[in-house]
Short mmCIF file of C-alpha atoms and ligand atoms in Angstrom, two decimals:
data_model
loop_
_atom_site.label_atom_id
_atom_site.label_comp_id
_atom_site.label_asym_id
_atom_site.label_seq_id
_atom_site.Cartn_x
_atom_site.Cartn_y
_atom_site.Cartn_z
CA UNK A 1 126.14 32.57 215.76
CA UNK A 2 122.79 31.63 216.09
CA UNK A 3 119.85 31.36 213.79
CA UNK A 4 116.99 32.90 215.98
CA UNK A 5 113.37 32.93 215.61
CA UNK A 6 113.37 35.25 218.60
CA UNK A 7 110.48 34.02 220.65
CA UNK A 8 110.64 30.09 220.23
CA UNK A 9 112.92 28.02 217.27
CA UNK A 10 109.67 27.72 215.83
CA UNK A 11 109.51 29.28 212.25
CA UNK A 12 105.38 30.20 212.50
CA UNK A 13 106.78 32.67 215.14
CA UNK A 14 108.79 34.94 212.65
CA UNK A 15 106.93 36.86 210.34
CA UNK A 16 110.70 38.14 208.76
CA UNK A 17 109.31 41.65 209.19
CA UNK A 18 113.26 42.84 210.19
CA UNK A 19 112.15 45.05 212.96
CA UNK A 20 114.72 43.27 215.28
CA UNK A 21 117.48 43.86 212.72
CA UNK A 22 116.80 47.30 212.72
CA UNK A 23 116.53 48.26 216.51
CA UNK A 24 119.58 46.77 217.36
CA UNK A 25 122.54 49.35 218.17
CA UNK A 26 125.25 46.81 218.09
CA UNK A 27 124.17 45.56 214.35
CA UNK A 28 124.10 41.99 215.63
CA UNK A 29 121.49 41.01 213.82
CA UNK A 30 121.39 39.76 209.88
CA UNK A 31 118.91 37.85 208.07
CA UNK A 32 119.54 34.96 206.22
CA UNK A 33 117.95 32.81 203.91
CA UNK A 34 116.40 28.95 204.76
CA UNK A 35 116.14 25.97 202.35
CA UNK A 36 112.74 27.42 201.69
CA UNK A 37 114.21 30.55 200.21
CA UNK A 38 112.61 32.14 203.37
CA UNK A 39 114.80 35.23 205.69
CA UNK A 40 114.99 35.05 209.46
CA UNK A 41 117.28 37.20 212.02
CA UNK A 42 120.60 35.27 212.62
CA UNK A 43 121.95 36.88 215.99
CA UNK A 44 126.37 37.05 215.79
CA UNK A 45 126.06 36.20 219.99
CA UNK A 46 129.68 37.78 220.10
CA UNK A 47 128.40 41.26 219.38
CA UNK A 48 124.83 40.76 221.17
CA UNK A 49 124.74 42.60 224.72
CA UNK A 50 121.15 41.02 225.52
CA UNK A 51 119.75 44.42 226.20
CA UNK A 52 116.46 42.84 224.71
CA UNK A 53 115.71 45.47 222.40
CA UNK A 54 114.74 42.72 219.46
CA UNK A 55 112.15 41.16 221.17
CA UNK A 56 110.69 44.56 222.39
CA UNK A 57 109.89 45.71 218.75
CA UNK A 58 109.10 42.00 217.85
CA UNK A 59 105.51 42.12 216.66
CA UNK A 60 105.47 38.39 216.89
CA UNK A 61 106.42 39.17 220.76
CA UNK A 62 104.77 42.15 221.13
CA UNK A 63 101.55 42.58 219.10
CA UNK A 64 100.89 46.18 218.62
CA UNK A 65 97.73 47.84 219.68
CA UNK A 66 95.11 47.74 216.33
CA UNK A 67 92.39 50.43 215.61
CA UNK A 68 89.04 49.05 217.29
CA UNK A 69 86.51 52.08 216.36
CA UNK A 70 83.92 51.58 213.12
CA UNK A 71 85.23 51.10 210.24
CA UNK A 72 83.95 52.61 206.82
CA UNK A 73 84.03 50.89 203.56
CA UNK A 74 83.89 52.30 199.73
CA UNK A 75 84.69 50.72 196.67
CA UNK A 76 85.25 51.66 193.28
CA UNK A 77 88.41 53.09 190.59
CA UNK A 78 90.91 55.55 189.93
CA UNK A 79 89.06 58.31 187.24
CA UNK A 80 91.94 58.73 185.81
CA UNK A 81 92.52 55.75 183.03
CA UNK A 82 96.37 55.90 183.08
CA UNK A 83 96.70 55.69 187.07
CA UNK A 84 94.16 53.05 186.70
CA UNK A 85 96.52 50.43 184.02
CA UNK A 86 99.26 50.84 185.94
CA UNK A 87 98.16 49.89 189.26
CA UNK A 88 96.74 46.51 190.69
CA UNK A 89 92.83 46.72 191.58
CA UNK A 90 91.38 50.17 191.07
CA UNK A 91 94.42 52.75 191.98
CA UNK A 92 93.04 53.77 195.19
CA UNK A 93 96.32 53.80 196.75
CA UNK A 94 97.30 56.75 193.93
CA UNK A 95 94.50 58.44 195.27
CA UNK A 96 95.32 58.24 198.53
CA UNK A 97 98.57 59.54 197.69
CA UNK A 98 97.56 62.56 196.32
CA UNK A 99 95.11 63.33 199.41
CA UNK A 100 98.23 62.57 201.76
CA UNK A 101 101.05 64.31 199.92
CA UNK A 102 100.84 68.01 199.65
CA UNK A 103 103.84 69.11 201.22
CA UNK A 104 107.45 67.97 202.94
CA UNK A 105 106.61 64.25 201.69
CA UNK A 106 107.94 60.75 202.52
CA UNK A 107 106.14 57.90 200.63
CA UNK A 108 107.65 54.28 201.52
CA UNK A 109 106.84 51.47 198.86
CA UNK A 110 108.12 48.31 197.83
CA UNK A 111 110.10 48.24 194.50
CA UNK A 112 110.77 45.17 192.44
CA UNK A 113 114.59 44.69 191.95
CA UNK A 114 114.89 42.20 189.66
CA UNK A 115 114.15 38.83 191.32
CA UNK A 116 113.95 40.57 195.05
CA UNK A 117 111.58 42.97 196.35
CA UNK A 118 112.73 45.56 198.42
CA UNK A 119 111.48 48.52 200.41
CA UNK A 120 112.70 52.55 199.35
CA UNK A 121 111.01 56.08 199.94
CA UNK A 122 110.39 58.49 197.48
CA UNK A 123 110.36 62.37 197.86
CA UNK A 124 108.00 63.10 194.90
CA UNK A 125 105.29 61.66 194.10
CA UNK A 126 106.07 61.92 190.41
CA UNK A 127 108.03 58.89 190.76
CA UNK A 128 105.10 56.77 192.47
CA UNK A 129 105.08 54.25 189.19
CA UNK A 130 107.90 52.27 190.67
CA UNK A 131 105.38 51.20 193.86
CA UNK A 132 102.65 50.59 191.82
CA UNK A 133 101.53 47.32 191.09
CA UNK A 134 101.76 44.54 193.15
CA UNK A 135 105.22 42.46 193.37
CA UNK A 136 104.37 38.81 194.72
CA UNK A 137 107.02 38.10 197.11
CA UNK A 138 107.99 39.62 200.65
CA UNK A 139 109.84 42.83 200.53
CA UNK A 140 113.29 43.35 202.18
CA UNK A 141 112.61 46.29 204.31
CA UNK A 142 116.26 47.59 204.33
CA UNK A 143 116.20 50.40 206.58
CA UNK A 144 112.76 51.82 206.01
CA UNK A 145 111.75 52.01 209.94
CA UNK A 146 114.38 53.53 210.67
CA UNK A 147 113.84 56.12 208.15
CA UNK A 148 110.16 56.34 208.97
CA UNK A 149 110.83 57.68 212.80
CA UNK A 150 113.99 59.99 211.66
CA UNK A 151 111.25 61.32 209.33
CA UNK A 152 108.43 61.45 211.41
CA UNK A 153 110.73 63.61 214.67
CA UNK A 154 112.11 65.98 211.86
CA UNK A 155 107.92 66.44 211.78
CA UNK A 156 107.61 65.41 207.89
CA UNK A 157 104.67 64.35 206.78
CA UNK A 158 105.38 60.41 206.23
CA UNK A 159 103.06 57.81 204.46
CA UNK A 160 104.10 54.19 204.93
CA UNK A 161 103.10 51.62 202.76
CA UNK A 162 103.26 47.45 203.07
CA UNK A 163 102.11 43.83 203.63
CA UNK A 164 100.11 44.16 207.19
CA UNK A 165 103.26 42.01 209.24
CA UNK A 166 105.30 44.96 208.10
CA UNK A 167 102.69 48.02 209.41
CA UNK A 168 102.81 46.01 212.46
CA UNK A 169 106.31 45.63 212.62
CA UNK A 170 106.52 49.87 211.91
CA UNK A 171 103.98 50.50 214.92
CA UNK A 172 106.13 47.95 217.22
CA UNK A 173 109.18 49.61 216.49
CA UNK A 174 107.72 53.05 216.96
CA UNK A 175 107.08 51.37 220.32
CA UNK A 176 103.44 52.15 219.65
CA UNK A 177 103.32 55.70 219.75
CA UNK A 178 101.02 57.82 217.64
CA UNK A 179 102.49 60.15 215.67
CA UNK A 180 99.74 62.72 213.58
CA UNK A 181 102.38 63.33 210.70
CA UNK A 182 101.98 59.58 209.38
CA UNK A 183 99.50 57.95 207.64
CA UNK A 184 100.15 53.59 207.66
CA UNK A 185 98.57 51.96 204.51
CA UNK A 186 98.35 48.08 204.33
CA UNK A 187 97.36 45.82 201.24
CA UNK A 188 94.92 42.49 201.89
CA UNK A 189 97.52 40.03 202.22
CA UNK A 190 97.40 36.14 201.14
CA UNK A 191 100.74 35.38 202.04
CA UNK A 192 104.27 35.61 200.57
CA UNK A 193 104.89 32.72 198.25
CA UNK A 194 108.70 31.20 198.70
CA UNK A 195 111.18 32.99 196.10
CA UNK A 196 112.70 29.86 195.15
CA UNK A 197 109.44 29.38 192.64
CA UNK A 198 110.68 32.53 190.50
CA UNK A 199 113.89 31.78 190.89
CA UNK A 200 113.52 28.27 189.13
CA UNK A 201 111.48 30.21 186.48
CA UNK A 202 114.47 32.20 185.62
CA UNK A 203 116.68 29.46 185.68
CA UNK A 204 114.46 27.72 183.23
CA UNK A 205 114.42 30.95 180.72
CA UNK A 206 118.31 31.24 181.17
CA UNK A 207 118.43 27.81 179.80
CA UNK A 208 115.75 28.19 177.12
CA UNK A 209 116.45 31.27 175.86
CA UNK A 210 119.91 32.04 177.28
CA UNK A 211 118.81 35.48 179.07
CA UNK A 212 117.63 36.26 182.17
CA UNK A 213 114.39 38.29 183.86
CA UNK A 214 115.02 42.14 184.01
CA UNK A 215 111.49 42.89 184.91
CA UNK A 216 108.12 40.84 185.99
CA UNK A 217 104.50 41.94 186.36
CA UNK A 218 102.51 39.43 187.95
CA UNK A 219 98.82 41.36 187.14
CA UNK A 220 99.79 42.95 183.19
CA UNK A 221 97.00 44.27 181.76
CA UNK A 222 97.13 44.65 177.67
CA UNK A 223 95.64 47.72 176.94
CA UNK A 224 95.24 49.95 173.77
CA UNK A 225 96.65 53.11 174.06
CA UNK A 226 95.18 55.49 176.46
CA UNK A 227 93.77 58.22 174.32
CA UNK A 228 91.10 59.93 177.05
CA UNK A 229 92.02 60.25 180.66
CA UNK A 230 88.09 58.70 181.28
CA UNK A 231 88.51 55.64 179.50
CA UNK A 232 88.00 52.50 181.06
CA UNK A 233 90.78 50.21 180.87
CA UNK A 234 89.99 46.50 179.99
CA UNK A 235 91.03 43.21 181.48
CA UNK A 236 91.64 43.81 184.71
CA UNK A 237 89.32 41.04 185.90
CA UNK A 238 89.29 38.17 183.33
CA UNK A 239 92.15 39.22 181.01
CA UNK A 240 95.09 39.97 183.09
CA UNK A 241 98.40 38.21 181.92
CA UNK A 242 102.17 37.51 183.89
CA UNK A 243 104.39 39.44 181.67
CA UNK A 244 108.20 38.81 181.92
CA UNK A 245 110.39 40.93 180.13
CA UNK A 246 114.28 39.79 180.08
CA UNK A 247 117.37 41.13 179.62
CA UNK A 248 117.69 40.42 176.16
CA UNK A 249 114.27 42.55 175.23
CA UNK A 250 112.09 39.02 174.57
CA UNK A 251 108.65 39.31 176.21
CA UNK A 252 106.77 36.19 177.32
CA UNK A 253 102.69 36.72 178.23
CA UNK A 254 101.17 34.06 180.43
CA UNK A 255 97.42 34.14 180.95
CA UNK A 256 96.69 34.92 184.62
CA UNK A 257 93.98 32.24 185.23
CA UNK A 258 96.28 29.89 183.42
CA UNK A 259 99.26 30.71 185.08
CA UNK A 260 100.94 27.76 187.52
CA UNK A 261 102.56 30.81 189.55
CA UNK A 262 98.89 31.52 190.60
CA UNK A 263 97.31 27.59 191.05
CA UNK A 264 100.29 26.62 193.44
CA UNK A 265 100.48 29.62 195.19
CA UNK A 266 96.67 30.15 195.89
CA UNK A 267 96.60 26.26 196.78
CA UNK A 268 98.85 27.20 199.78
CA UNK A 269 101.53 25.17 198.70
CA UNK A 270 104.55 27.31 199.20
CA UNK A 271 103.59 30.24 201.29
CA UNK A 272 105.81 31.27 204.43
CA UNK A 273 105.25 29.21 207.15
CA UNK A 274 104.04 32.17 209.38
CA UNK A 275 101.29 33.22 206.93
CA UNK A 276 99.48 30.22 208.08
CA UNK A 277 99.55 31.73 211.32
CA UNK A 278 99.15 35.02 210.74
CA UNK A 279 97.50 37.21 213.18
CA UNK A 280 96.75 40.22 211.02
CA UNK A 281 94.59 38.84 208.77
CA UNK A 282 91.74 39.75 210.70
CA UNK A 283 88.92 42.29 210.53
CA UNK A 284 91.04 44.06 213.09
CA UNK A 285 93.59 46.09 211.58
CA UNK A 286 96.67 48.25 212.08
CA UNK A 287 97.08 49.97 209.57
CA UNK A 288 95.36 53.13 209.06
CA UNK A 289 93.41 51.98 205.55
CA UNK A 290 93.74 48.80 204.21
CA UNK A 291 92.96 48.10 200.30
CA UNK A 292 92.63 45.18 198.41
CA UNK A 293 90.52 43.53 195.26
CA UNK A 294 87.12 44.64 195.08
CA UNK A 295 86.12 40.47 194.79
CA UNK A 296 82.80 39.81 195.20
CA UNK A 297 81.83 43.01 192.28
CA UNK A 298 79.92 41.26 190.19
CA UNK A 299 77.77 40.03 192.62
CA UNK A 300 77.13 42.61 195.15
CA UNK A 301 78.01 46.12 193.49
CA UNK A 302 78.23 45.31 189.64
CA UNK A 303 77.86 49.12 189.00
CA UNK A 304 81.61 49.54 190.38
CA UNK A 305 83.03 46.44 188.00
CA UNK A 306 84.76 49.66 185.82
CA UNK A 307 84.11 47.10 182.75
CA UNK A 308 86.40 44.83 183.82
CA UNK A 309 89.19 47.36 184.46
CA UNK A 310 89.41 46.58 188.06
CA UNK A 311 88.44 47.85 191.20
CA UNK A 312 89.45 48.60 195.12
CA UNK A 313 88.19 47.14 198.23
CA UNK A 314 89.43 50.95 200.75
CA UNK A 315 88.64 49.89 204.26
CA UNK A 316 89.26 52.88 206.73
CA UNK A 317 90.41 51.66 209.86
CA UNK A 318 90.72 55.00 212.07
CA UNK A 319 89.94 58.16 212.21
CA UNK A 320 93.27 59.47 210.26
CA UNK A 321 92.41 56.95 207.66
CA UNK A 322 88.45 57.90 207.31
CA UNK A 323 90.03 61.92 207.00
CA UNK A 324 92.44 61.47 204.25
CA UNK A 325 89.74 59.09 202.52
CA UNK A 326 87.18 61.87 202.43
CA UNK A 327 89.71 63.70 200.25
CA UNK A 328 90.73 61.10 198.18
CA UNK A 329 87.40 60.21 197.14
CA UNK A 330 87.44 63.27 194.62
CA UNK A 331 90.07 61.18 192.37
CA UNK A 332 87.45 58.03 192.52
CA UNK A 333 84.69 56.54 190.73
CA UNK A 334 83.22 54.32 193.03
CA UNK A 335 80.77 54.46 196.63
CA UNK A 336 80.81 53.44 200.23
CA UNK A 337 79.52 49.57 200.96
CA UNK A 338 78.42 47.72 203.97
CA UNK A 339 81.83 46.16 205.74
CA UNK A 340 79.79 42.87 206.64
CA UNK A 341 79.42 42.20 202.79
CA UNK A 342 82.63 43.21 201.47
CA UNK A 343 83.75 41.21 204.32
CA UNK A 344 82.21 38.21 202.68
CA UNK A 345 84.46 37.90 199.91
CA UNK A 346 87.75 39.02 201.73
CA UNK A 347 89.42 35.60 203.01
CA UNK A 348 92.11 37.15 204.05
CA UNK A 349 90.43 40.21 205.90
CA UNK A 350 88.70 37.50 208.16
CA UNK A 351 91.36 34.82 208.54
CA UNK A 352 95.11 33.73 207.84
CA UNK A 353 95.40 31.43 204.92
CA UNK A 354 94.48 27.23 205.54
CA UNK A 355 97.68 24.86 206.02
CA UNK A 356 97.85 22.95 203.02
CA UNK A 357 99.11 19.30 204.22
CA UNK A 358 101.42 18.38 200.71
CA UNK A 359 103.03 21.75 201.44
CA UNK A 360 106.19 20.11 202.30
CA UNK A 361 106.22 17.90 199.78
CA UNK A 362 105.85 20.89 197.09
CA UNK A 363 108.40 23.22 199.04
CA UNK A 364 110.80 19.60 198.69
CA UNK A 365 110.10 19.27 194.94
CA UNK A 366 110.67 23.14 195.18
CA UNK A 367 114.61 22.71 195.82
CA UNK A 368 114.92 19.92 193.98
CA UNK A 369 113.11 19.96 190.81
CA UNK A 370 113.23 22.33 187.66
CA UNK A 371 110.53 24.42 187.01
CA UNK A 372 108.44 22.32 184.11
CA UNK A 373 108.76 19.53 186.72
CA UNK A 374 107.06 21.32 189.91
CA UNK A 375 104.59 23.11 187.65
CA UNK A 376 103.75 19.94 186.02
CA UNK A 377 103.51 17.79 189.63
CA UNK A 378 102.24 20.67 191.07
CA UNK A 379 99.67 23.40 189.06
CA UNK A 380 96.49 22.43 188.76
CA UNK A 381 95.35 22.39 185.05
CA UNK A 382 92.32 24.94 183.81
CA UNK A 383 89.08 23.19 183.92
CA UNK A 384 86.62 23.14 181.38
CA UNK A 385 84.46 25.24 183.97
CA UNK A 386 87.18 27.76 184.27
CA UNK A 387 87.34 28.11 180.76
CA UNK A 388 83.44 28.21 180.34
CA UNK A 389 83.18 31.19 182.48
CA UNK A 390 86.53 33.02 181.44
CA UNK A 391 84.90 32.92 177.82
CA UNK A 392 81.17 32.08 177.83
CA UNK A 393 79.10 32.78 180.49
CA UNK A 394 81.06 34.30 183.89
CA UNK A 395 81.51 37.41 185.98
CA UNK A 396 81.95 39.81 182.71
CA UNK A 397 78.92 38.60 181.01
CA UNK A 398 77.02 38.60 184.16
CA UNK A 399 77.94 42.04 184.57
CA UNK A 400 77.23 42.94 180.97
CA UNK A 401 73.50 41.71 181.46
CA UNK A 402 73.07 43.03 184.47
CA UNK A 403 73.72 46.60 182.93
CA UNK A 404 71.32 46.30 180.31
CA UNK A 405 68.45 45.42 182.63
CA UNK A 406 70.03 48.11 185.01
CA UNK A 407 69.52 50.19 182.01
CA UNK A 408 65.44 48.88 181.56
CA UNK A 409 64.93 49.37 185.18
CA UNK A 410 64.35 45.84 185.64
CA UNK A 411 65.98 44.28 188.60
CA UNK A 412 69.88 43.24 189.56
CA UNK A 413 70.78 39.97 188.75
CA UNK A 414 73.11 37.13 190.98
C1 FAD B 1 101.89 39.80 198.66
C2 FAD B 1 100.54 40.41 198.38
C3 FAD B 1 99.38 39.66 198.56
C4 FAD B 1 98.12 40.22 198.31
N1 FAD B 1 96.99 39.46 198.50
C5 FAD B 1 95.77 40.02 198.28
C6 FAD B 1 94.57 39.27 198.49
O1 FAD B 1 94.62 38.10 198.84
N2 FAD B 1 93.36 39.87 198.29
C7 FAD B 1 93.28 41.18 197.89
O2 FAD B 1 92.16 41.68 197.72
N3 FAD B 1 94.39 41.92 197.67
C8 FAD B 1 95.63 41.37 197.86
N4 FAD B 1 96.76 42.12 197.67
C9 FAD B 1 96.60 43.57 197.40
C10 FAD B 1 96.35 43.93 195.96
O3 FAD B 1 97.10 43.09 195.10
C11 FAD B 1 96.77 45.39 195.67
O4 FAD B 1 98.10 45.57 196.09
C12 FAD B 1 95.98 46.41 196.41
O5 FAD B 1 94.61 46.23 196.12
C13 FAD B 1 96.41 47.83 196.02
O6 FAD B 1 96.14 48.05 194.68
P1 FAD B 1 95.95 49.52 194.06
O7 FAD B 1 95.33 49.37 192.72
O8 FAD B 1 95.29 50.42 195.05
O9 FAD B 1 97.38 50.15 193.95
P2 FAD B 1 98.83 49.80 193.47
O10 FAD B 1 99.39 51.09 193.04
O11 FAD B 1 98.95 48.66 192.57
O12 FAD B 1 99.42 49.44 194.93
C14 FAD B 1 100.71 49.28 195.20
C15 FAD B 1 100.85 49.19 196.70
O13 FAD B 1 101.21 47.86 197.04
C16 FAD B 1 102.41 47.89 197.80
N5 FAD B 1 103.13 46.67 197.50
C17 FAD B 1 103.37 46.11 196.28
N6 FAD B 1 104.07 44.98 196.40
C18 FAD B 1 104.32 44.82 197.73
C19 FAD B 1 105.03 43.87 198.49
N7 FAD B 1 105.62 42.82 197.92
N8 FAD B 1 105.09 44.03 199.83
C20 FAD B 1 104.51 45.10 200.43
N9 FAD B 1 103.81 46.03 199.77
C21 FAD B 1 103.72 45.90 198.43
C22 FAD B 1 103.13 49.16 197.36
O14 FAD B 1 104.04 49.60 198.33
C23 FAD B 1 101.93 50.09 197.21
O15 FAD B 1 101.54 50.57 198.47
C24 FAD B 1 98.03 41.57 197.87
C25 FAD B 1 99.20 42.32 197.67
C26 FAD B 1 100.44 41.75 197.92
C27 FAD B 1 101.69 42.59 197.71
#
């Protein structure tokens, strides 16, 4: 057997999207894990025929054709206060649900299975909480393109959902053809951060408090209960918290900004090694809509900050996407913004995320150290700046100001 990174032995080359498992009729193909905690295809060469088909539906070997025609931007957050808690940024991908999925429904998603993530459809949308919220860590797609074409031929309407290696790993394995019956929706991606970081968390709660993790939100928000459909949900932006729950019914809240998860991760530290190659993170897309973070609010559309309860970045990228936006727009608070600015504050909507040089010495201290250890060699600590503007003087209170000379008619504020 041979571990195969299909195109070259390189790792940068496999984006561990599983389209090759998936396309091949003799099941030769498994993934398995690396030291990193990483999956690539392992090929059983006693069952492999070399017909080829892998590297056909490889997006890595075969980039799939992305939209190219004028894009159109909006920004703003689910009206509905509920929707709005449970999901990420501003629930536009609720809303775009419920413009999509009238009738004879498929909605793929990724679900958080304990530790792993993995990919499953749903038939109705009632059960839609399960893909909310974002789960920090690659999803195992299982057998989900597959599904999609059987689906899309029995001429259901089909609405795909992932990371932007996996939309292009659907379109490569549906060899590029169109089909009208699905819509492809992609989140802003910043890479998948190695799953041996969680996995030494656990370990260090097993030994602490002798149970386990049965559930983890990476973006919590704490909110009173929701007594009006319209009310704004605080926190999104400055008081988020990672809230574990474990098996025996303890519940530990880490504050976001605070949070080592977040420093090493967003320091590029442990991130799979094609992320920092990644060719989708581009303004070019292939998805159909793309949503993200509205960053950048508080500077260049501080109306659409939803006090602090978060808000969507909804890039259409074709002319399916710009259709079932126009509908989903009813379920919105929110506006369409230049591209070019919201552009700005999109990293990874412009480029694939920077090599960090000590990544290999984190992703070492990664195998071998326990958790306190790596977060302690490892996460940067909160600076007195950070601090400053979480409490005293930053995006919220910017915003807050801003409203009231809104309010006077006097002008915005930076
Ligand atoms: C790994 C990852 C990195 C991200 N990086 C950025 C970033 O750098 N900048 C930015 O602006 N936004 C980023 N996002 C997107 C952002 O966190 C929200 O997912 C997005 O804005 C949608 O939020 P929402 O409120 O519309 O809906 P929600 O209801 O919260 O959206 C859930 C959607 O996310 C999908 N999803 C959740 N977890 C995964 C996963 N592990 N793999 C594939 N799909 C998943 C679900 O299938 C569903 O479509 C990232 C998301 C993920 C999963």
């Amino acid at each position: 057997m041979s571990v195969c990174y299909l195109d070259s032995e390189i790792k940068t080359s496999c984006y561990g999207c599983e389209a090759c498992v998936q396309a091949c009729s003799r099941k030769a193909i498994t993934m398995v894990e690396d030291d990193e905690g990483f999956r690539y295809p392992r090929i059983d060469d006693s069952l492999c025929i070399h017909c080829g088909l892998c590297r056909k539906v490889c997006p890595h070997s075969n980039p799939p054709e992305r939209f190219h025609e004028e894009k159109s931007v909006y920004g703003g957050y689910h009206k509905d206060a509920e929707v709005r808690a449970e999901s990420t940024s501003g629930g536009g991908f609720s809303a775009i649900v419920d413009a999509w999925c009238d009738d004879n429904y498929v909605i793929f998603g990724a679900v958080a299975d304990g530790l792993n993530v993995r990919h499953e459809y749903i038939t109705d949308k009632k059960a839609l909480g399960k893909f909310r919220k974002s789960k920090y860590s690659q999803s195992q797609i299982g057998t989900a393109y597959f599904d999609t074409k059987k689906f899309l031929r029995e001429g259901r309407k089909v609405l795909f959902s992932g990371t932007p290696c996996h939309i292009a790993a659907l379109k490569s394995f549906l060899r590029n053809k169109s089909y009208e019956n699905l819509l492809m929706v992609e989140v802003v991606c910043e890479g998948v951060p190695s799953p041996l970081y969680v996995r030494k968390y656990d370990a260090y709660l097993q030994d602490k408090y002798k149970s386990s993790i049965r559930d983890l939100d990476y973006r919590y928000t704490d909110s009173a209960p929701l007594k009006s459909k319209d009310r704004i949900t605080p926190g999104k932006w400055d008081f988020e918290v990672m809230h574990t729950v474990m098996n025996n019914g303890r519940v530990l809240k880490v504050d976001r900004w605070l949070n080592p998860f977040w420093s090493i991760w967003l320091s590029h530290l442990m991130s799979r090694p094609s992320c920092y190659e990644c060719p989708f993170a581009a303004a070019e897309r292939n998805a159909d809509i793309t949503l993200g973070d509205l960053w950048g609010v508080h500077l260049y559309c501080p109306d659409l900050y939803g006090r602090n309860g978060g808000s969507s970045l909804v890039v259409c990228n074709s002319a399916q996407g710009k259709a079932v936006w126009q509908i989903a727009q009813q379920y919105m608070h929110g506006r369409e913004l230049s591209f070019e600015t919201a552009l700005k504050y999109q990293g990874p909507m412009r480029s694939h995320i920077a090599s960090n040089p000590l990544r290999d010495a984190c992703m070492a201290d990664l195998r071998a150290c326990d958790y306190q250890t790596i977060n302690k060699k490892w996460a940067k600590k909160p600076t007195v700046k950070l601090l400053w503007q979480k409490y005293v003087w930053g995006n919220r209170q910017k915003v807050w100001l801003w409203n009231i000379l809104h309010h006077l008619k006097i002008t915005s504020i930076k």
